[in-house]
Coordinates of C-alpha atoms in Angstrom, one line a residue:
Q13 CA -94.2 34.9 -112.6
V14 CA -91.8 35.1 -115.7
Q15 CA -89.6 37.6 -115.8
L16 CA -87.3 38.6 -118.8
V17 CA -83.6 40.3 -118.6
E18 CA -82.2 41.7 -121.4
S19 CA -78.4 42.8 -122.1
G20 CA -76.1 43.5 -125.1
G21 CA -77.5 47.3 -126.0
G22 CA -75.0 50.2 -126.4
L23 CA -73.6 52.8 -128.4
V24 CA -72.1 51.8 -131.8
Q25 CA -71.0 53.2 -135.0
A26 CA -73.0 52.9 -138.2
G27 CA -71.8 49.5 -139.9
G28 CA -71.1 48.0 -136.6
S29 CA -72.5 45.2 -134.8
L30 CA -74.4 44.3 -131.5
T31 CA -75.8 41.0 -130.4
L32 CA -78.5 41.5 -127.7
S33 CA -79.6 38.8 -125.0
C34 CA -82.8 38.1 -123.2
V35 CA -82.8 35.6 -120.4
A36 CA -86.3 34.1 -119.3
S37 CA -86.7 33.0 -115.9
G38 CA -90.0 31.7 -113.8
S39 CA -92.2 28.7 -113.9
I40 CA -91.9 28.2 -117.7
F41 CA -93.3 24.8 -119.1
S42 CA -92.6 25.9 -122.8
I43 CA -92.2 28.7 -125.2
N44 CA -94.2 29.4 -128.0
A45 CA -92.6 32.5 -129.6
R46 CA -89.9 34.6 -128.7
S47 CA -89.6 38.1 -130.3
W48 CA -87.8 41.5 -130.4
Y49 CA -89.6 44.7 -130.9
R50 CA -88.2 48.3 -130.9
Q51 CA -89.5 52.1 -129.9
A52 CA -87.8 54.9 -131.5
P53 CA -88.4 58.3 -129.9
G54 CA -92.0 59.4 -130.9
K55 CA -92.6 56.4 -133.0
Q56 CA -94.8 53.4 -131.9
R57 CA -93.2 50.0 -130.7
Q58 CA -92.6 47.5 -134.1
L59 CA -91.9 44.0 -134.5
V60 CA -88.6 43.5 -135.6
A61 CA -88.1 39.8 -135.5
S62 CA -89.4 37.0 -133.9
I63 CA -88.7 32.8 -134.1
S64 CA -91.5 30.5 -133.1
S65 CA -91.1 27.3 -131.2
G66 CA -90.6 25.2 -134.5
G67 CA -87.8 27.6 -135.6
T68 CA -89.6 29.7 -138.0
T69 CA -88.0 33.2 -138.3
D70 CA -89.6 36.5 -139.3
Y71 CA -88.0 39.7 -139.5
T72 CA -89.5 43.2 -140.4
D73 CA -88.6 44.2 -143.9
S74 CA -85.6 47.2 -143.0
V75 CA -83.7 44.6 -141.3
K76 CA -84.1 41.6 -143.3
G77 CA -80.4 40.6 -144.3
R78 CA -78.8 42.5 -141.2
F79 CA -80.4 40.9 -138.3
T80 CA -80.7 37.6 -137.3
I81 CA -82.2 35.3 -134.6
P82 CA -80.4 32.4 -134.3
R83 CA -82.3 29.0 -134.3
D84 CA -80.4 27.3 -131.7
N85 CA -80.7 29.7 -128.8
A86 CA -80.2 28.4 -125.5
E87 CA -83.3 27.4 -123.2
N88 CA -85.3 30.1 -122.2
T89 CA -82.5 32.5 -124.1
V90 CA -83.3 34.6 -127.0
Y91 CA -80.6 36.4 -128.8
L92 CA -80.6 39.2 -131.8
R93 CA -77.6 39.6 -134.0
M94 CA -77.5 42.9 -135.4
D95 CA -74.9 43.4 -138.3
S96 CA -74.7 46.4 -140.6
L97 CA -76.0 48.8 -138.0
E98 CA -77.5 52.1 -139.4
P99 CA -78.6 55.2 -137.3
E100 CA -82.5 54.4 -138.2
D101 CA -82.0 51.4 -135.9
T102 CA -81.4 53.5 -132.8
A103 CA -84.5 52.6 -130.5
V104 CA -85.2 50.9 -127.4
Y105 CA -85.3 47.0 -128.1
Y106 CA -87.6 44.9 -125.9
C107 CA -87.7 41.2 -125.9
N108 CA -91.2 39.3 -126.1
V109 CA -91.7 35.6 -124.9
V110 CA -95.0 34.0 -125.0
G111 CA -95.4 30.7 -123.8
K112 CA -97.1 28.1 -120.9
K113 CA -96.5 28.0 -117.3
Y114 CA -96.3 24.9 -115.3
S115 CA -99.5 25.9 -114.0
G116 CA -101.1 25.4 -117.4
A117 CA -101.7 29.5 -117.6
Y118 CA -100.0 30.9 -120.5
F119 CA -98.2 34.1 -120.2
D120 CA -96.8 37.0 -122.3
A121 CA -93.7 38.7 -120.9
W122 CA -91.6 41.9 -121.9
G123 CA -88.2 42.7 -120.8
Q124 CA -87.3 45.9 -119.5
G125 CA -85.7 47.4 -122.6
T126 CA -82.2 48.1 -123.8
Q127 CA -80.9 51.1 -125.5
V128 CA -79.2 50.7 -128.8
T129 CA -77.9 54.0 -130.2
V130 CA -76.3 54.0 -133.4
S131 CA -74.2 56.8 -134.5
S132 CA -73.4 58.4 -138.0

């Protein structure tokens, strides 16, 4: 079983920065993609940023230029650097990792979520 543990959320003023971390553990043979999603109250969960195993990154328009997934993530780890935070970024942030276990089975794992609150 693959488990993800997130950390780094918190309360920050508008214009501030936070870095979220997500560590995957378990029988992981390889990782195909690492992503961050967020869900604000009353809204659907949305994809914020992702990085493929080849290092290709993708960001939703509202965070482009402000959020970054580093390409040099440590093994089985994914970070999300968030700069110039806005109140609209307030949400629960979830990491998602998709890959393959040593058994050959694919996995699609989610973290427990970490709250990010941006005050105006």
